[in-house]
Amino acid sequence: MACRSSCCCGSGPINEDNARFLLLALFIIVYLLCGAAVFSALEQPKEREAKERWAQRFEHFSQKYNLSKKELNNFLRNYEEANVAGIRVDTIRPRWDFTGAFYFVGTVVSTIGKMELRGNDISQSAQLSFRRMLIEF
């Protein structure tokens, strides 16, 4: 970058490009801090209420069915692990049947790495798309 003022870039006042960058960085940081404050102010009371409701339900359930809190916690942890692994309580259809897998692959191929998949012609683009699919999986 060339100096736009009569001073030397290494010493003296900050140049215009660096000043713009610093102002933009400062603006982004202030914007993020304000957004975090607003989001926290809006969501934190709801989270507390939900946590209190859950504690009441948990207590009521453990008393109603005569379960210790430790046993119930262990059961719920196991349920969460199964849910994360993709196991569903309802047996309507499996998550990874052919239709679900086809939808997933279509989403991945259509959204990941679009800017990197440009070849000079259609055959190069197809080859790059195929290679990208192999890399992603």
Coordinates of N, CA and C in Angstrom, one line a residue:
M1 N 0.8 -1.2 0.0 CA 0.0 0.0 0.0 C 0.9 1.2 0.0
A2 N 0.5 2.2 -0.7 CA 1.2 3.4 -0.8 C 0.7 4.4 0.3
C3 N 1.6 5.2 0.7 CA 1.2 6.2 1.7 C 0.4 7.3 1.0
R4 N -0.7 7.7 1.6 CA -1.5 8.8 1.1 C -1.3 10.1 1.7
S5 N -0.5 10.1 2.7 CA -0.1 11.4 3.3 C 1.4 11.6 3.2
S6 N 1.8 12.8 3.6 CA 3.2 13.1 3.4 C 4.1 12.4 4.4
C7 N 3.5 11.8 5.4 CA 4.3 11.2 6.5 C 4.8 9.8 6.0
C8 N 5.7 9.2 6.7 CA 6.2 7.9 6.4 C 5.2 6.9 7.1
C9 N 5.0 5.7 6.4 CA 4.0 4.7 6.9 C 4.5 4.1 8.2
G10 N 5.8 3.9 8.3 CA 6.3 3.1 9.5 C 6.2 3.9 10.8
S11 N 6.3 5.2 10.7 CA 6.2 6.0 11.9 C 5.3 7.2 11.7
G12 N 4.8 7.8 12.7 CA 3.9 8.9 12.5 C 2.4 8.5 12.6
P13 N 1.5 9.4 12.1 CA 0.1 9.1 12.2 C -0.3 7.9 11.4
I14 N -1.4 7.3 11.7 CA -1.9 6.1 11.0 C -2.5 6.5 9.7
N15 N -2.3 5.7 8.7 CA -2.8 6.0 7.3 C -4.3 5.8 7.2
E16 N -4.9 6.2 6.1 CA -6.3 6.2 6.0 C -6.9 4.8 5.9
D17 N -6.2 3.9 5.2 CA -6.6 2.5 5.1 C -6.7 1.8 6.4
N18 N -5.6 2.0 7.2 CA -5.6 1.3 8.5 C -6.6 1.9 9.5
A19 N -6.8 3.2 9.3 CA -7.9 3.9 10.2 C -9.2 3.3 9.8
R20 N -9.5 3.1 8.5 CA -10.8 2.6 8.1 C -11.0 1.1 8.7
F21 N -9.9 0.4 8.6 CA -9.9 -1.0 9.1 C -10.2 -1.0 10.6
L22 N -9.5 -0.2 11.3 CA -9.7 -0.1 12.8 C -11.1 0.3 13.2
L23 N -11.6 1.3 12.4 CA -13.0 1.8 12.7 C -14.0 0.7 12.4
L24 N -13.8 0.0 11.3 CA -14.7 -1.1 11.0 C -14.6 -2.2 12.0
A25 N -13.4 -2.6 12.5 CA -13.2 -3.6 13.5 C -13.9 -3.2 14.8
L26 N -13.7 -1.9 15.2 CA -14.4 -1.4 16.4 C -15.9 -1.4 16.2
F27 N -16.4 -1.0 15.1 CA -17.9 -1.0 14.8 C -18.4 -2.4 14.9
I28 N -17.7 -3.4 14.4 CA -18.2 -4.8 14.4 C -18.2 -5.3 15.9
I29 N -17.1 -5.0 16.6 CA -17.1 -5.4 18.0 C -18.2 -4.8 18.8
V30 N -18.4 -3.5 18.7 CA -19.5 -2.8 19.4 C -20.9 -3.4 19.0
Y31 N -21.1 -3.7 17.7 CA -22.3 -4.3 17.2 C -22.5 -5.6 17.8
L32 N -21.5 -6.5 17.9 CA -21.6 -7.8 18.5 C -21.9 -7.7 19.9
L33 N -21.3 -6.8 20.7 CA -21.5 -6.6 22.1 C -23.0 -6.2 22.3
C34 N -23.5 -5.2 21.5 CA -24.9 -4.8 21.6 C -25.8 -5.9 21.3
G35 N -25.6 -6.7 20.3 CA -26.4 -7.8 20.0 C -26.4 -8.9 21.1
A36 N -25.3 -9.1 21.6 CA -25.2 -10.1 22.7 C -26.0 -9.6 24.0
A37 N -25.9 -8.3 24.2 CA -26.6 -7.7 25.4 C -28.1 -7.8 25.2
V38 N -28.6 -7.5 23.9 CA -30.0 -7.6 23.6 C -30.5 -9.0 23.7
F39 N -29.8 -9.9 23.1 CA -30.2 -11.3 23.0 C -30.2 -11.9 24.4
S40 N -29.2 -11.6 25.2 CA -29.2 -12.1 26.6 C -30.3 -11.5 27.4
A41 N -30.6 -10.3 27.3 CA -31.7 -9.6 28.0 C -33.1 -10.2 27.6
L42 N -33.3 -10.6 26.3 CA -34.5 -11.2 25.9 C -34.7 -12.6 26.3
E43 N -33.6 -13.4 26.1 CA -33.7 -14.9 26.3 C -33.4 -15.4 27.7
Q44 N -32.6 -14.7 28.5 CA -32.3 -15.2 29.8 C -33.5 -15.4 30.7
P45 N -34.4 -14.5 30.8 CA -35.6 -14.8 31.7 C -36.4 -16.0 31.2
K46 N -36.5 -16.2 29.9 CA -37.3 -17.4 29.4 C -36.5 -18.6 29.7
E47 N -35.2 -18.6 29.6 CA -34.4 -19.8 30.0 C -34.6 -20.1 31.4
R48 N -34.6 -19.1 32.3 CA -34.8 -19.4 33.7 C -36.2 -20.0 34.0
E49 N -37.2 -19.5 33.3 CA -38.5 -20.0 33.5 C -38.6 -21.5 33.0
A50 N -38.0 -21.7 31.9 CA -38.0 -23.1 31.4 C -37.3 -24.0 32.3
K51 N -36.2 -23.6 32.9 CA -35.4 -24.4 33.8 C -36.2 -24.7 35.0
E52 N -36.9 -23.7 35.6 CA -37.8 -23.9 36.7 C -38.9 -24.9 36.4
R53 N -39.6 -24.7 35.3 CA -40.6 -25.7 34.9 C -40.1 -27.1 34.8
W54 N -38.9 -27.2 34.2 CA -38.3 -28.5 34.1 C -38.0 -29.1 35.4
A55 N -37.5 -28.4 36.4 CA -37.2 -28.9 37.7 C -38.5 -29.3 38.4
Q56 N -39.6 -28.6 38.2 CA -40.9 -29.0 38.8 C -41.4 -30.3 38.2
R57 N -41.3 -30.4 36.9 CA -41.7 -31.6 36.2 C -40.9 -32.8 36.6
F58 N -39.6 -32.6 36.7 CA -38.7 -33.6 37.1 C -39.0 -34.1 38.5
E59 N -39.2 -33.2 39.4 CA -39.6 -33.6 40.8 C -40.9 -34.3 40.8
H60 N -41.9 -33.8 40.1 CA -43.2 -34.4 40.1 C -43.1 -35.8 39.5
F61 N -42.4 -36.0 38.4 CA -42.3 -37.3 37.8 C -41.6 -38.3 38.7
S62 N -40.5 -37.9 39.3 CA -39.8 -38.8 40.2 C -40.6 -39.2 41.4
Q63 N -41.4 -38.3 41.9 CA -42.3 -38.6 43.1 C -43.4 -39.5 42.6
K64 N -44.0 -39.2 41.5 CA -45.2 -39.9 41.0 C -44.9 -41.4 40.7
Y65 N -43.7 -41.7 40.1 CA -43.4 -43.0 39.8 C -42.3 -43.6 40.7
N66 N -42.1 -43.0 41.8 CA -41.2 -43.5 42.9 C -39.8 -43.8 42.3
L67 N -39.2 -42.9 41.6 CA -37.9 -43.1 41.1 C -36.9 -42.1 41.8
S68 N -35.7 -42.6 42.0 CA -34.7 -41.7 42.6 C -34.3 -40.7 41.5
K69 N -33.9 -39.6 42.0 CA -33.4 -38.5 41.0 C -32.2 -39.0 40.2
K70 N -31.4 -39.8 40.9 CA -30.2 -40.3 40.2 C -30.5 -41.3 39.1
E71 N -31.5 -42.2 39.4 CA -31.9 -43.1 38.3 C -32.6 -42.4 37.2
L72 N -33.4 -41.4 37.5 CA -34.1 -40.7 36.4 C -33.1 -39.9 35.6
N73 N -32.1 -39.2 36.2 CA -31.1 -38.5 35.5 C -30.3 -39.4 34.6
N74 N -29.9 -40.6 35.1 CA -29.2 -41.6 34.2 C -30.0 -42.0 33.0
F75 N -31.3 -42.3 33.3 CA -32.2 -42.6 32.1 C -32.3 -41.5 31.1
L76 N -32.4 -40.3 31.6 CA -32.5 -39.1 30.7 C -31.2 -38.9 29.9
R77 N -30.1 -39.1 30.5 CA -28.8 -39.0 29.8 C -28.7 -40.1 28.7
N78 N -29.2 -41.3 29.0 CA -29.2 -42.4 28.0 C -30.1 -42.0 26.9
Y79 N -31.2 -41.4 27.2 CA -32.1 -41.0 26.1 C -31.5 -39.9 25.2
E80 N -30.8 -38.9 25.9 CA -30.2 -37.9 25.1 C -29.1 -38.5 24.2
E81 N -28.3 -39.4 24.7 CA -27.3 -40.0 23.8 C -27.9 -40.8 22.6
A82 N -29.0 -41.5 22.9 CA -29.7 -42.2 21.8 C -30.3 -41.2 20.8
N83 N -30.8 -40.1 21.3 CA -31.4 -39.1 20.4 C -30.3 -38.4 19.5
V84 N -29.2 -38.1 20.1 CA -28.0 -37.6 19.3 C -27.6 -38.6 18.3
A85 N -27.6 -39.8 18.6 CA -27.2 -40.9 17.7 C -28.2 -41.1 16.6
G86 N -29.4 -40.5 16.7 CA -30.3 -40.6 15.6 C -31.5 -41.6 15.9
I87 N -31.5 -42.1 17.1 CA -32.6 -43.1 17.4 C -33.8 -42.3 17.8
R88 N -34.9 -42.6 17.2 CA -36.1 -41.9 17.5 C -37.1 -42.7 18.4
V89 N -37.9 -42.1 19.1 CA -38.9 -42.8 19.9 C -40.0 -43.3 19.0
D90 N -40.5 -42.4 18.1 CA -41.5 -42.8 17.1 C -40.9 -43.7 16.0
T91 N -41.6 -44.6 15.5 CA -41.1 -45.5 14.5 C -41.7 -45.2 13.1
I92 N -42.0 -44.0 12.9 CA -42.6 -43.6 11.6 C -41.7 -44.0 10.4
R93 N -40.5 -43.6 10.4 CA -39.5 -44.0 9.4 C -38.1 -43.7 10.0
P94 N -37.2 -44.5 9.6 CA -35.8 -44.3 10.1 C -35.3 -43.0 9.5
R95 N -34.4 -42.4 10.2 CA -33.8 -41.1 9.8 C -32.9 -41.3 8.5
W96 N -32.2 -42.4 8.4 CA -31.3 -42.6 7.3 C -31.8 -43.6 6.3
D97 N -33.1 -43.6 6.0 CA -33.5 -44.4 4.9 C -33.1 -43.8 3.6
F98 N -33.4 -44.4 2.5 CA -32.9 -43.9 1.2 C -33.3 -42.4 1.0
T99 N -34.6 -42.1 1.3 CA -35.1 -40.8 1.0 C -34.4 -39.7 1.9
G100 N -34.1 -40.0 3.1 CA -33.4 -39.1 4.0 C -32.0 -38.9 3.6
A101 N -31.3 -40.0 3.2 CA -29.9 -40.0 2.7 C -29.8 -39.2 1.4
F102 N -30.8 -39.4 0.5 CA -30.8 -38.7 -0.8 C -31.0 -37.2 -0.5
Y103 N -31.8 -36.8 0.4 CA -32.0 -35.4 0.7 C -30.7 -34.8 1.3
F104 N -30.1 -35.5 2.2 CA -28.8 -35.0 2.8 C -27.7 -34.8 1.7
V105 N -27.6 -35.8 0.9 CA -26.5 -35.7 -0.2 C -26.8 -34.6 -1.1
G106 N -28.1 -34.4 -1.5 CA -28.5 -33.3 -2.4 C -28.2 -31.9 -1.7
T107 N -28.4 -31.8 -0.4 CA -28.1 -30.6 0.3 C -26.6 -30.3 0.3
V108 N -25.8 -31.3 0.6 CA -24.4 -31.2 0.7 C -23.8 -30.8 -0.7
V109 N -24.2 -31.5 -1.7 CA -23.7 -31.2 -3.1 C -24.1 -29.8 -3.5
S110 N -25.3 -29.4 -3.2 CA -25.8 -28.1 -3.7 C -25.3 -26.9 -2.9
T111 N -24.8 -27.1 -1.7 CA -24.4 -25.9 -0.9 C -23.0 -25.8 -0.6
I112 N -22.2 -26.9 -0.5 CA -20.8 -26.8 0.0 C -19.9 -26.6 -1.2
G113 N -19.0 -25.6 -1.0 CA -17.9 -25.4 -2.0 C -18.3 -25.0 -3.3
K114 N -19.4 -24.2 -3.5 CA -19.8 -23.8 -4.8 C -18.7 -23.0 -5.5
M115 N -18.1 -22.1 -4.8 CA -17.1 -21.2 -5.5 C -15.9 -21.9 -5.9
E116 N -15.6 -23.1 -5.3 CA -14.4 -23.8 -5.6 C -14.6 -24.8 -6.8
L117 N -15.8 -25.0 -7.2 CA -16.2 -26.0 -8.2 C -16.3 -25.5 -9.6
R118 N -15.6 -24.5 -9.9 CA -15.7 -23.9 -11.3 C -14.5 -24.3 -12.1
G119 N -14.8 -25.2 -13.1 CA -13.8 -25.6 -14.1 C -13.9 -24.7 -15.3
N120 N -13.0 -25.0 -16.3 CA -13.1 -24.3 -17.6 C -14.2 -24.8 -18.4
D121 N -14.7 -26.0 -18.3 CA -15.8 -26.5 -19.0 C -16.6 -27.4 -18.2
I122 N -17.7 -28.0 -18.7 CA -18.6 -28.8 -18.0 C -18.0 -30.0 -17.4
S123 N -17.1 -30.7 -18.2 CA -16.5 -31.9 -17.7 C -15.5 -31.7 -16.5
Q124 N -14.8 -30.6 -16.5 CA -14.0 -30.2 -15.4 C -14.8 -29.9 -14.2
S125 N -15.9 -29.2 -14.4 CA -16.8 -28.9 -13.2 C -17.4 -30.1 -12.6
A126 N -17.8 -31.1 -13.5 CA -18.3 -32.4 -13.0 C -17.3 -33.1 -12.2
Q127 N -16.0 -33.2 -12.7 CA -15.0 -33.9 -12.0 C -14.7 -33.2 -10.7
L128 N -14.7 -31.9 -10.6 CA -14.4 -31.2 -9.4 C -15.6 -31.4 -8.4
S129 N -16.8 -31.5 -8.9 CA -17.9 -31.7 -8.0 C -17.8 -33.1 -7.4
F130 N -17.5 -34.1 -8.3 CA -17.3 -35.5 -7.8 C -16.2 -35.6 -6.8
R131 N -15.1 -35.0 -7.0 CA -14.0 -35.0 -6.0 C -14.4 -34.3 -4.7
R132 N -15.1 -33.2 -4.8 CA -15.6 -32.6 -3.6 C -16.5 -33.4 -2.8
M133 N -17.4 -34.2 -3.5 CA -18.3 -35.1 -2.8 C -17.5 -36.2 -2.0
L134 N -16.4 -36.7 -2.7 CA -15.6 -37.7 -2.0 C -14.9 -37.1 -0.8
I135 N -14.4 -35.9 -0.9 CA -13.7 -35.2 0.2 C -14.7 -35.0 1.4
E136 N -15.9 -34.6 1.1 CA -16.9 -34.3 2.1 C -17.3 -35.5 2.9
F137 N -17.4 -36.6 2.2 CA -17.8 -37.8 2.9 C -16.6 -38.6 3.3

